[in-house]
Amino acid sequence: AQKVTQAQTEISVVEKEDVTLDCVYETRDTTYYLFWYKQPPSGELVFLIRRNSFDEQNEISGRYSWNFQKSTSSFNFTITASQVVDSAVYFCALSEAPGSNYQLIWGAGTKLIIKP
Amino acid sequence: NAGVTQTPKFQVLKTGQSMTLQCAQDMNHEYMSWYRQDPGMGLRLIHYSVGAGITDQGEVPNGYNVSRSTTEDFPLRLLSAAPSQTSVYFCASSYTPFGGKEEAFFGQGTRLTVV
């Protein structure tokens, strides 16, 4: 069965430190999609990235980067030079295609606290 | 661009009361869904719809009803509220099912407390 594990419940770092949020997934499908969403204190959910299982290239977007490794079933998220505005809960999610009706399976989230 | 609009933002219900959470999107998305978010857990799918007139159950459908009479609207009905339904509810929409080419857009959430 599909599953997403975010083992880090809460991480606290000082501003400007780099921080990595871990995401480990389980799936039996060869075709699947992985996502990261951000939930700031205001509560809305903000899409960050989607990656399909056939694209193992790492992605960088400004201070954000993602490391997708199929060999370890991980899709980790790194914030470089963290800022207070990065404080939020971050969710990793998995979608299998097509048999699961594309339901998103969510991890429990990692609360990231950036101290000034 | 309104995106996905959920109302109300906050609601307190007494056990046994019924209510409808409203969700509307103006992006002409076919796929809409309702999730609940509980502390320490990821979002869990309640119901979803792949188009007007078509709905299906997700992971935790008990106690909830949905209908999809138009592309724009996807209301969630609580038939007889229970304290276990205290949660934050999110409505989401996307042009294609999750796993397609489009990201999901979420509403602001409804914080529901059942006393």
XYZ file of C-alpha atoms in Angstrom:
231
model
C 0.000 0.000 0.000
C 1.108 3.541 -0.618
C 2.453 5.547 2.269
C 4.348 8.766 2.882
C 6.534 9.198 5.941
C 7.843 12.503 7.208
C 9.760 11.392 10.250
C 10.667 14.892 11.411
C 7.692 16.240 13.328
C 9.295 19.591 14.067
C 12.573 21.255 13.136
C 13.883 24.474 14.618
C 16.847 26.340 13.158
C 18.297 29.812 13.314
C 17.831 32.088 10.339
C 20.352 31.638 7.519
C 20.990 28.000 8.353
C 20.338 25.371 5.719
C 17.673 22.817 6.547
C 16.550 19.570 4.923
C 13.093 18.088 5.299
C 12.916 14.358 4.721
C 10.233 12.479 2.835
C 10.186 8.717 2.332
C 7.449 7.082 0.293
C 6.174 3.584 -0.414
C 4.456 2.548 -3.600
C 4.112 -0.517 -5.781
C 3.468 1.471 -8.955
C 6.170 2.389 -11.416
C 4.292 5.540 -12.381
C 3.671 7.974 -9.562
C 3.936 11.631 -8.658
C 5.441 13.317 -5.638
C 4.525 16.727 -4.307
C 5.562 19.241 -1.695
C 3.108 21.741 -0.259
C 3.689 24.545 2.220
C 1.157 25.544 4.879
C 2.109 28.885 6.460
C 0.603 29.982 9.786
C -2.268 31.612 7.891
C -3.459 28.103 7.020
C -3.659 27.959 3.254
C -1.881 25.257 1.254
C 0.664 26.406 -1.275
C 1.946 24.135 -4.037
C 5.746 24.006 -4.240
C 6.702 21.232 -6.640
C 5.516 18.119 -8.474
C 7.868 15.426 -9.675
C 6.977 12.316 -11.703
C 8.653 8.980 -11.158
C 10.456 9.046 -14.491
C 12.255 12.277 -13.811
C 15.002 11.857 -11.231
C 16.675 15.138 -11.935
C 17.096 17.304 -8.916
C 15.354 20.648 -9.003
C 16.418 24.028 -7.734
C 14.180 27.044 -7.386
C 15.889 29.958 -5.717
C 16.700 28.916 -2.158
C 14.641 25.723 -2.494
C 15.967 22.450 -3.864
C 14.623 18.935 -4.078
C 16.519 15.660 -4.181
C 14.585 12.735 -5.664
C 16.207 9.320 -5.214
C 14.218 6.306 -6.380
C 16.851 3.934 -4.973
C 15.982 5.052 -1.435
C 12.358 6.077 -2.157
C 13.056 9.557 -0.916
C 12.110 13.031 -2.053
C 13.872 15.429 0.281
C 13.466 19.184 0.365
C 16.270 21.583 1.276
C 15.979 25.257 2.083
C 19.250 27.125 1.785
C 19.889 30.217 3.894
C 16.555 29.894 5.665
C 14.455 32.939 6.443
C 11.786 33.592 9.063
C 9.165 33.632 6.299
C 9.982 29.980 5.621
C 8.361 29.061 8.941
C 5.474 26.779 8.066
C 4.306 23.201 8.013
C 5.577 21.376 4.955
C 3.785 18.373 3.514
C 5.058 15.723 1.169
C 2.419 13.824 -0.834
C 2.236 10.912 -3.264
C -0.158 10.228 -6.113
C -0.275 6.973 -8.012
C -1.557 6.760 -11.555
C -3.992 5.588 -12.661
C -5.280 2.820 -10.423
C -5.720 4.845 -7.242
C -7.942 7.461 -8.879
C -5.076 9.854 -8.403
C -5.761 10.272 -4.721
C -3.107 12.260 -2.959
C -1.606 10.403 -0.004
C -0.149 12.897 2.446
C 2.618 12.693 4.974
C 1.928 13.997 8.474
C 3.910 17.160 7.811
C 7.040 18.733 9.265
C 6.697 21.937 11.225
C 9.631 24.189 10.418
C 10.463 26.996 12.815
C 12.996 29.575 11.714
C 14.234 31.717 14.588
C 15.550 35.214 13.897
C -8.945 35.641 -9.902
C -10.868 34.202 -6.967
C -9.462 30.663 -7.329
C -11.081 28.310 -4.811
C -13.441 29.952 -2.326
C -14.565 28.198 0.824
C -17.166 29.430 3.256
C -17.441 29.760 6.151
C -13.919 30.149 7.489
C -14.915 29.210 11.044
C -17.931 27.343 12.400
C -19.034 25.955 15.743
C -21.756 23.320 15.711
C -23.586 21.430 18.394
C -23.620 17.657 18.235
C -26.418 16.508 15.958
C -26.687 19.715 13.942
C -26.297 19.661 10.205
C -24.533 22.130 7.976
C -23.076 22.613 4.531
C -19.559 23.763 3.786
C -19.495 25.656 0.528
C -16.778 25.406 -2.101
C -16.685 27.243 -5.401
C -13.997 27.568 -8.037
C -13.857 29.831 -11.058
C -11.114 28.064 -12.998
C -13.391 25.644 -14.880
C -11.684 22.701 -13.199
C -13.252 19.284 -13.622
C -11.669 17.685 -10.578
C -12.706 18.792 -7.076
C -12.210 17.198 -3.710
C -12.696 17.646 0.014
C -10.053 16.857 2.604
C -9.918 17.023 6.356
C -6.795 17.899 8.280
C -6.360 16.690 11.838
C -3.457 17.510 14.189
C -0.362 15.421 13.540
C -1.837 13.895 10.422
C -1.696 14.631 6.767
C -4.777 15.542 4.804
C -7.267 12.746 4.272
C -9.631 12.583 1.319
C -13.331 12.651 2.175
C -15.064 12.796 -1.229
C -14.092 13.798 -4.707
C -15.685 14.550 -8.052
C -14.305 14.135 -11.549
C -16.973 16.316 -13.121
C -20.507 17.614 -12.778
C -22.855 14.830 -11.728
C -20.061 12.437 -10.719
C -18.877 11.955 -7.152
C -17.075 9.214 -5.293
C -15.888 8.378 -1.816
C -12.412 8.913 -0.544
C -10.676 7.521 2.508
C -12.971 8.901 5.232
C -16.468 9.465 3.757
C -18.657 8.451 6.712
C -20.870 11.233 8.022
C -20.477 13.402 4.917
C -22.442 13.848 1.709
C -21.525 15.670 -1.472
C -23.128 16.566 -4.757
C -21.828 18.236 -7.913
C -24.616 19.840 -9.879
C -22.334 22.373 -11.580
C -18.665 22.481 -12.533
C -18.120 25.424 -10.194
C -19.632 24.199 -6.920
C -18.889 21.225 -4.696
C -20.624 21.536 -1.309
C -19.881 19.204 1.596
C -22.770 18.341 3.906
C -22.462 17.154 7.467
C -25.676 15.297 8.180
C -25.483 15.019 11.974
C -22.335 16.586 13.370
C -20.234 14.631 15.838
C -17.248 15.770 17.935
C -15.054 13.445 15.829
C -15.731 15.752 12.888
C -13.936 18.618 14.572
C -11.231 19.366 12.028
C -9.998 21.772 9.391
C -11.619 21.132 6.025
C -10.045 21.953 2.695
C -11.613 22.011 -0.707
C -9.321 21.565 -3.699
C -9.687 21.726 -7.445
C -7.539 20.928 -10.430
C -7.967 20.714 -14.181
C -6.914 17.092 -14.235
C -6.809 14.512 -11.456
C -3.837 14.718 -9.131
C -0.944 13.157 -10.890
C -1.763 14.921 -14.116
C -0.121 17.995 -15.454
C -1.815 20.492 -13.182
C -1.243 21.297 -9.554
C -4.122 21.321 -7.096
C -5.487 24.629 -5.871
C -6.773 24.735 -2.312
C -9.294 26.909 -0.579
C -8.426 28.784 2.602
C -9.873 26.072 4.810
C -12.828 25.879 7.205
C -12.091 25.347 10.878
C -15.027 23.372 12.280
C -15.583 22.673 15.958
C -18.345 20.334 17.090
C -19.253 20.624 20.767
